[in-house]
Short mmCIF file of C-alpha atoms and ligand atoms in Angstrom, two decimals:
data_model
loop_
_atom_site.label_atom_id
_atom_site.label_comp_id
_atom_site.label_asym_id
_atom_site.label_seq_id
_atom_site.Cartn_x
_atom_site.Cartn_y
_atom_site.Cartn_z
CA MET R 403 0.08 0.00 0.06
CA SER R 404 1.03 3.66 -0.86
CA ASP R 405 1.22 6.09 2.37
CA ALA R 406 1.72 8.77 -0.17
CA LEU R 407 -1.29 7.73 -1.73
CA LEU R 408 -3.56 7.80 1.51
CA ASP R 409 -2.21 11.23 2.74
CA LYS R 410 -3.25 12.46 -0.63
CA LEU R 411 -6.59 10.91 -0.06
CA ARG R 412 -6.71 12.17 3.47
CA GLY R 413 -5.81 15.37 2.66
CA LEU R 414 -9.32 15.69 0.94
CA VAL R 415 -11.10 14.73 4.11
CA GLY R 416 -13.28 17.87 5.36
CA LYS R 417 -13.23 19.34 1.61
CA PRO R 418 -16.44 20.09 -0.03
CA ALA R 419 -17.35 17.01 -2.31
CA GLY R 420 -18.62 19.47 -4.86
CA PRO R 421 -20.71 22.72 -5.18
CA PRO R 422 -24.03 22.81 -2.92
CA PHE R 423 -27.01 21.60 -5.13
CA ARG R 424 -30.09 23.41 -4.86
CA ALA R 425 -33.05 21.21 -5.30
CA TRP R 426 -35.20 21.47 -8.77
CA ASP R 427 -38.42 21.66 -7.39
CA ALA R 428 -39.53 22.86 -3.36
CA VAL R 429 -41.33 19.68 -1.57
CA ASN R 430 -44.65 19.16 -3.19
CA GLN R 431 -47.52 16.82 -2.88
CA ALA R 432 -47.20 15.41 -6.54
CA MET R 433 -43.70 13.90 -5.59
CA ILE R 434 -44.73 12.49 -2.25
CA ARG R 435 -47.88 10.85 -3.73
CA HIS R 436 -45.55 9.36 -6.58
CA TRP R 437 -43.26 8.12 -3.48
CA CYS R 438 -46.01 6.93 -1.52
CA ASP R 439 -47.92 4.85 -4.28
CA ALA R 440 -44.30 3.41 -5.18
CA VAL R 441 -43.40 2.22 -1.67
CA GLY R 442 -47.07 1.62 -0.73
CA ASP R 443 -47.29 3.85 2.39
CA THR R 444 -50.80 4.65 2.66
CA ASN R 445 -49.92 6.93 5.85
CA PRO R 446 -52.74 9.73 5.39
CA ILE R 447 -50.43 12.62 6.59
CA TYR R 448 -48.55 12.02 3.44
CA THR R 449 -51.50 12.79 1.30
CA ASP R 450 -54.59 13.70 2.85
CA PRO R 451 -54.81 17.33 3.95
CA VAL R 452 -57.95 16.80 6.32
CA GLU R 453 -56.14 13.93 8.12
CA ALA R 454 -52.66 15.64 8.04
CA ALA R 455 -54.35 18.72 9.54
CA ALA R 456 -56.04 16.63 12.58
CA SER R 457 -52.63 14.95 13.27
CA VAL R 458 -49.94 16.43 15.43
CA HIS R 459 -48.07 17.79 12.20
CA GLY R 460 -51.22 19.91 11.65
CA GLN R 461 -50.70 19.86 7.89
CA ILE R 462 -48.97 17.43 5.13
CA VAL R 463 -45.52 16.25 5.60
CA ALA R 464 -43.42 14.75 3.60
CA PRO R 465 -42.12 10.98 4.25
CA PRO R 466 -38.57 11.48 6.11
CA THR R 467 -36.76 8.63 3.65
CA MET R 468 -37.74 11.01 0.63
CA LEU R 469 -34.90 13.40 2.12
CA GLN R 470 -32.54 12.67 -0.66
CA ALA R 471 -35.16 12.48 -3.31
CA TRP R 472 -35.72 16.11 -3.25
CA THR R 473 -31.93 16.95 -4.11
CA MET R 474 -31.57 14.22 -7.02
CA LYS R 475 -29.93 15.90 -10.08
CA GLY R 476 -31.50 13.60 -12.55
CA LEU R 477 -29.93 11.13 -15.18
CA VAL R 478 -27.71 13.64 -16.63
CA PRO R 479 -25.91 15.70 -13.60
CA PRO R 480 -25.17 19.47 -14.37
CA PRO R 481 -21.69 20.25 -15.57
CA SER R 482 -20.37 21.49 -12.55
CA ASP R 483 -20.24 18.25 -11.09
CA GLY R 484 -16.61 17.86 -12.36
CA ASP R 485 -15.31 20.20 -9.52
CA GLY R 486 -14.70 19.56 -5.94
CA ALA R 487 -12.69 17.04 -4.27
CA GLN R 488 -15.15 14.19 -4.80
CA ALA R 489 -13.94 14.15 -8.18
CA GLU R 490 -10.30 14.70 -7.31
CA LEU R 491 -10.61 11.70 -5.13
CA MET R 492 -12.03 9.46 -7.46
CA ALA R 493 -9.28 10.40 -10.12
CA LEU R 494 -6.57 9.52 -7.28
CA LEU R 495 -8.18 6.07 -6.84
CA ASP R 496 -8.93 5.48 -10.35
CA GLY R 497 -5.05 6.36 -11.11
CA ALA R 498 -3.76 4.36 -8.65
CA GLY R 499 -5.78 1.00 -9.93
CA PHE R 500 -9.10 1.39 -7.79
CA THR R 501 -11.47 1.26 -10.74
CA SER R 502 -14.47 -0.34 -9.37
CA VAL R 503 -17.04 1.09 -6.93
CA VAL R 504 -19.86 -0.38 -4.91
CA ALA R 505 -22.06 1.61 -2.43
CA THR R 506 -21.81 -0.28 1.01
CA ASN R 507 -23.96 2.07 3.47
CA CYS R 508 -26.29 4.66 3.68
CA GLU R 509 -27.55 6.26 6.93
CA GLN R 510 -29.90 9.07 7.42
CA GLU R 511 -30.76 11.37 10.20
CA TYR R 512 -33.84 13.77 10.01
CA THR R 513 -33.97 16.71 12.11
CA ARG R 514 -37.58 17.73 11.24
CA TYR R 515 -40.49 16.67 9.15
CA LEU R 516 -40.41 18.74 5.64
CA HIS R 517 -43.40 20.36 4.69
CA ILE R 518 -44.97 21.43 1.29
CA GLY R 519 -42.91 24.48 0.01
CA ASP R 520 -39.51 23.74 1.71
CA GLU R 521 -36.90 24.58 -0.59
CA LEU R 522 -33.99 22.29 0.11
CA THR R 523 -30.09 22.77 -0.35
CA ALA R 524 -27.59 19.70 -0.33
CA GLU R 525 -24.13 20.22 0.38
CA SER R 526 -21.39 16.84 0.75
CA VAL R 527 -18.23 16.94 2.29
CA ILE R 528 -15.46 14.13 2.22
CA GLU R 529 -15.93 12.91 5.84
CA ASP R 530 -13.83 9.94 5.66
CA VAL R 531 -11.21 7.83 3.83
CA SER R 532 -10.43 4.31 5.23
CA PRO R 533 -6.76 2.87 4.76
CA GLU R 534 -6.73 0.16 2.39
CA LYS R 535 -8.67 -2.83 3.19
CA HIS R 536 -8.72 -6.49 1.89
CA THR R 537 -12.60 -7.12 1.08
CA GLY R 538 -14.18 -10.27 -0.74
CA LEU R 539 -14.48 -7.95 -3.90
CA GLY R 540 -10.98 -6.80 -4.03
CA ASP R 541 -8.67 -4.09 -2.12
CA GLY R 542 -9.90 -0.90 -1.79
CA HIS R 543 -10.37 2.37 0.23
CA PHE R 544 -14.07 3.06 2.05
CA ILE R 545 -14.68 6.63 1.43
CA THR R 546 -17.41 8.49 3.61
CA THR R 547 -19.64 11.17 2.20
CA ARG R 548 -21.68 13.36 4.51
CA THR R 549 -24.50 15.21 3.00
CA ASP R 550 -26.12 18.16 4.94
CA PHE R 551 -29.83 18.95 3.55
CA ARG R 552 -30.89 22.61 4.68
CA ASP R 553 -33.91 24.42 4.26
CA GLN R 554 -34.58 27.96 2.98
CA ASN R 555 -33.43 29.33 6.23
CA GLY R 556 -30.39 27.75 6.21
CA ASP R 557 -31.48 25.11 9.15
CA THR R 558 -30.30 21.61 9.05
CA VAL R 559 -33.52 19.25 8.14
CA GLY R 560 -31.46 16.21 7.85
CA THR R 561 -27.84 14.26 7.20
CA MET R 562 -26.94 11.43 5.33
CA ARG R 563 -23.56 9.37 5.74
CA PHE R 564 -23.26 7.48 2.18
CA ARG R 565 -20.13 4.87 2.15
CA ILE R 566 -18.60 3.33 -0.85
CA LEU R 567 -15.95 0.73 -1.44
CA LYS R 568 -13.50 1.95 -4.29
CA PHE R 569 -11.27 -1.43 -5.24
CA LYS R 570 -9.43 -2.76 -7.34
CA PRO R 571 -11.25 -5.17 -9.55
CA PRO R 572 -9.80 -8.56 -9.05
CA GLU R 573 -7.73 -9.79 -12.13
CA LYS R 574 -9.61 -12.11 -14.76
CA GLN R 575 -8.99 -15.49 -14.37
CA GLU R 576 -7.62 -16.81 -18.25
CA LYS R 577 -8.07 -20.81 -17.32
CA LYS R 578 -10.06 -21.90 -20.20
CA VAL R 579 -13.28 -24.16 -19.07
CA PRO R 580 -13.04 -27.36 -20.79
CA ARG R 581 -15.22 -28.26 -23.65
CA PRO R 582 -17.80 -31.03 -22.39
CA ALA R 583 -17.53 -34.13 -23.54
CA PRO R 584 -20.70 -35.55 -25.46
CA PRO R 585 -22.21 -38.32 -23.50
CA ARG R 586 -21.51 -41.83 -23.66
CA ASN R 587 -23.94 -44.67 -23.40
CA GLN R 588 -24.63 -48.12 -24.24
CA ASP R 589 -25.65 -47.09 -27.70
CA ASN R 590 -23.17 -44.97 -29.16
CA ALA R 591 -20.16 -46.30 -27.22
CA PHE R 592 -18.73 -48.06 -30.27
CA PHE R 593 -18.50 -44.59 -32.23
CA TRP R 594 -16.76 -42.61 -29.52
CA GLU R 595 -14.29 -45.59 -28.88
CA GLY R 596 -13.77 -45.57 -32.71
CA VAL R 597 -12.85 -41.88 -32.65
CA ASP R 598 -10.58 -42.52 -29.42
CA ARG R 599 -8.86 -44.88 -32.26
CA GLY R 600 -9.08 -42.32 -35.20
CA GLU R 601 -11.84 -44.31 -36.93
CA LEU R 602 -14.91 -43.06 -37.85
CA LEU R 603 -17.68 -45.59 -37.63
CA ILE R 604 -21.09 -45.88 -39.41
CA GLN R 605 -23.80 -48.11 -37.56
CA ARG R 606 -25.11 -50.96 -40.23
CA CYS R 607 -27.82 -52.92 -39.84
CA SER R 608 -26.92 -56.81 -40.24
CA ALA R 609 -30.21 -57.89 -41.59
CA CYS R 610 -30.90 -55.01 -44.21
CA GLY R 611 -27.61 -53.56 -44.73
CA ARG R 612 -29.09 -49.59 -44.32
CA LEU R 613 -26.37 -47.52 -42.89
CA ARG R 614 -27.49 -45.06 -39.65
CA HIS R 615 -26.31 -42.28 -37.77
CA PRO R 616 -26.88 -41.23 -35.19
CA PRO R 617 -26.54 -44.45 -33.39
CA ARG R 618 -29.39 -46.25 -32.16
CA PRO R 619 -30.38 -49.87 -31.10
CA MET R 620 -33.35 -50.70 -33.87
CA CYS R 621 -32.81 -50.29 -37.86
CA PRO R 622 -35.53 -47.99 -38.76
CA ASN R 623 -36.09 -49.88 -42.10
CA CYS R 624 -36.27 -53.41 -41.13
CA GLN R 625 -36.65 -53.12 -37.07
CA SER R 626 -34.00 -55.25 -36.59
CA LEU R 627 -31.53 -55.05 -33.39
CA ASP R 628 -28.50 -56.94 -34.92
CA TRP R 629 -25.75 -54.43 -36.47
CA ASP R 630 -22.26 -54.07 -37.11
CA THR R 631 -20.25 -51.15 -38.37
CA VAL R 632 -18.27 -49.97 -41.64
CA LYS R 633 -15.16 -47.29 -40.94
CA SER R 634 -16.01 -44.10 -42.90
CA THR R 635 -13.32 -42.65 -45.40
CA GLY R 636 -14.06 -39.41 -43.42
CA ARG R 637 -14.58 -37.57 -46.85
CA GLY R 638 -18.13 -35.74 -47.39
CA GLU R 639 -19.48 -32.32 -47.92
CA VAL R 640 -20.89 -29.51 -46.07
CA PHE R 641 -24.80 -30.31 -46.26
CA SER R 642 -25.65 -27.35 -44.44
CA PHE R 643 -24.08 -24.83 -41.58
CA ILE R 644 -24.65 -22.21 -38.95
CA ILE R 645 -22.53 -19.71 -37.48
CA PRO R 646 -24.00 -19.12 -33.94
CA HIS R 647 -23.48 -15.90 -32.16
CA TYR R 648 -25.66 -16.05 -29.16
CA PRO R 649 -25.27 -17.08 -26.06
CA GLN R 650 -21.88 -17.48 -26.18
CA VAL R 651 -20.30 -20.31 -24.26
CA PRO R 652 -16.89 -20.29 -22.47
CA PHE R 653 -15.59 -23.20 -24.08
CA LEU R 654 -15.37 -22.38 -27.71
CA ASP R 655 -13.83 -19.58 -29.94
CA TYR R 656 -15.95 -17.25 -31.67
CA PRO R 657 -16.76 -17.33 -34.68
CA TYR R 658 -17.26 -21.02 -35.23
CA VAL R 659 -19.10 -23.28 -37.57
CA VAL R 660 -21.79 -26.00 -36.75
CA ALA R 661 -22.27 -27.97 -40.03
CA VAL R 662 -24.26 -30.91 -40.90
CA VAL R 663 -21.53 -32.59 -42.78
CA ALA R 664 -22.90 -35.75 -45.39
CA LEU R 665 -20.31 -38.38 -45.59
CA GLU R 666 -19.68 -40.14 -48.77
CA GLU R 667 -21.24 -43.44 -47.58
CA GLY R 668 -24.53 -41.21 -47.30
CA THR R 669 -25.06 -40.69 -43.48
CA ARG R 670 -24.91 -37.12 -42.00
CA LEU R 671 -23.40 -35.97 -38.71
CA ILE R 672 -22.86 -32.78 -36.98
CA SER R 673 -19.64 -31.44 -36.16
CA ASN R 674 -17.55 -28.18 -36.56
CA VAL R 675 -15.78 -27.19 -39.46
CA ILE R 676 -12.37 -25.82 -38.81
CA ASP R 677 -9.05 -24.82 -40.46
CA ILE R 678 -11.00 -22.04 -42.43
CA ASP R 679 -12.53 -18.59 -41.73
CA PRO R 680 -16.22 -19.56 -40.72
CA HIS R 681 -17.20 -17.08 -43.52
CA ALA R 682 -15.72 -18.79 -45.93
CA VAL R 683 -17.11 -21.79 -45.58
CA GLU R 684 -19.77 -23.04 -48.32
CA ILE R 685 -22.67 -25.61 -49.06
CA GLY R 686 -21.18 -28.47 -50.72
CA MET R 687 -17.76 -27.92 -49.77
CA PRO R 688 -15.39 -31.01 -49.71
CA VAL R 689 -14.47 -31.65 -46.52
CA GLU R 690 -12.60 -34.42 -44.28
CA VAL R 691 -12.66 -35.61 -40.96
CA ARG R 692 -9.71 -34.56 -38.35
CA PHE R 693 -9.73 -36.00 -35.09
CA THR R 694 -8.84 -33.21 -32.93
CA LYS R 695 -7.28 -33.53 -29.58
CA VAL R 696 -9.50 -30.78 -27.88
CA ASP R 697 -7.97 -31.32 -24.42
CA ASP R 698 -5.98 -34.27 -22.71
CA GLU R 699 -9.57 -36.21 -22.13
CA LEU R 700 -11.34 -35.17 -25.42
CA THR R 701 -10.84 -36.11 -29.04
CA LEU R 702 -13.79 -35.13 -31.25
CA PRO R 703 -14.07 -35.75 -35.29
CA LEU R 704 -13.96 -32.39 -36.88
CA PHE R 705 -13.88 -31.47 -40.01
CA ALA R 706 -11.44 -29.19 -42.47
CA PRO R 707 -11.45 -28.10 -46.30
CA VAL R 708 -10.34 -30.82 -48.34
CA LYS R 709 -6.78 -29.65 -49.34
CA ALA R 710 -6.64 -29.29 -53.43
ZN1 ZN Q 882 -32.21 -52.78 -41.43
#
């Protein structure tokens, strides 16, 4: 940790976070009503003039938790927001690599109820900067900003302490997620065992001789359960293909091609076409099998264009 950095950060404690901000609108019934609708607060002292007049308040009051709402700057803050210790603090932390931010606490104290017509101004100061802390999110500094809310007479009506953690995002792990292996079962074990040996096998009905793929127990032509295999030449052509874009999965490099390959023997199988720009793949393109070692555990029969 750099003590020089902490000294600079702590040098900003007590300074205005930015210029005072005067609320766009006075405390008003419409905003109170919308707030109560949104949070489901049916207390009549906020919206019913008769009930409110009969209450200890003698008039409509604003829900205390609306305090910050009155001085929200909107989605596009005024350009003057770039001034002040807050911007300086953030720039120092960004420069030191603490580039991520998360809000951690908000505490509010209410000095008095707000009435319709009150005009608020919010003034914020940097109240505290913690030494570098180790957290589950990463190493960083907690920054506490105190905002005092004052009315049209300059009297404090409430105070808010807002704490953020400005932290270094953990370095991305580059460990590659392994490509899931196709499931092996009693019906297709011969196919994958063939691939392990560098052979592309096609199931053949022993009764009628029809070839079939993907592997399954019964011949769709004669319903025989007897079968053996023939070894494919591994040559064929692209019958159809797509280039998937979404959703992306972490174990593939994009873009890539998923193709239906028609083998010379007549059966088709689904695979990837590799060793070519995905956008150069064409239907009818001659391809041949490449037994590709994807990782230590997995070999797949992928296809590449036949070299002339
Ligand atoms: Zn058959």
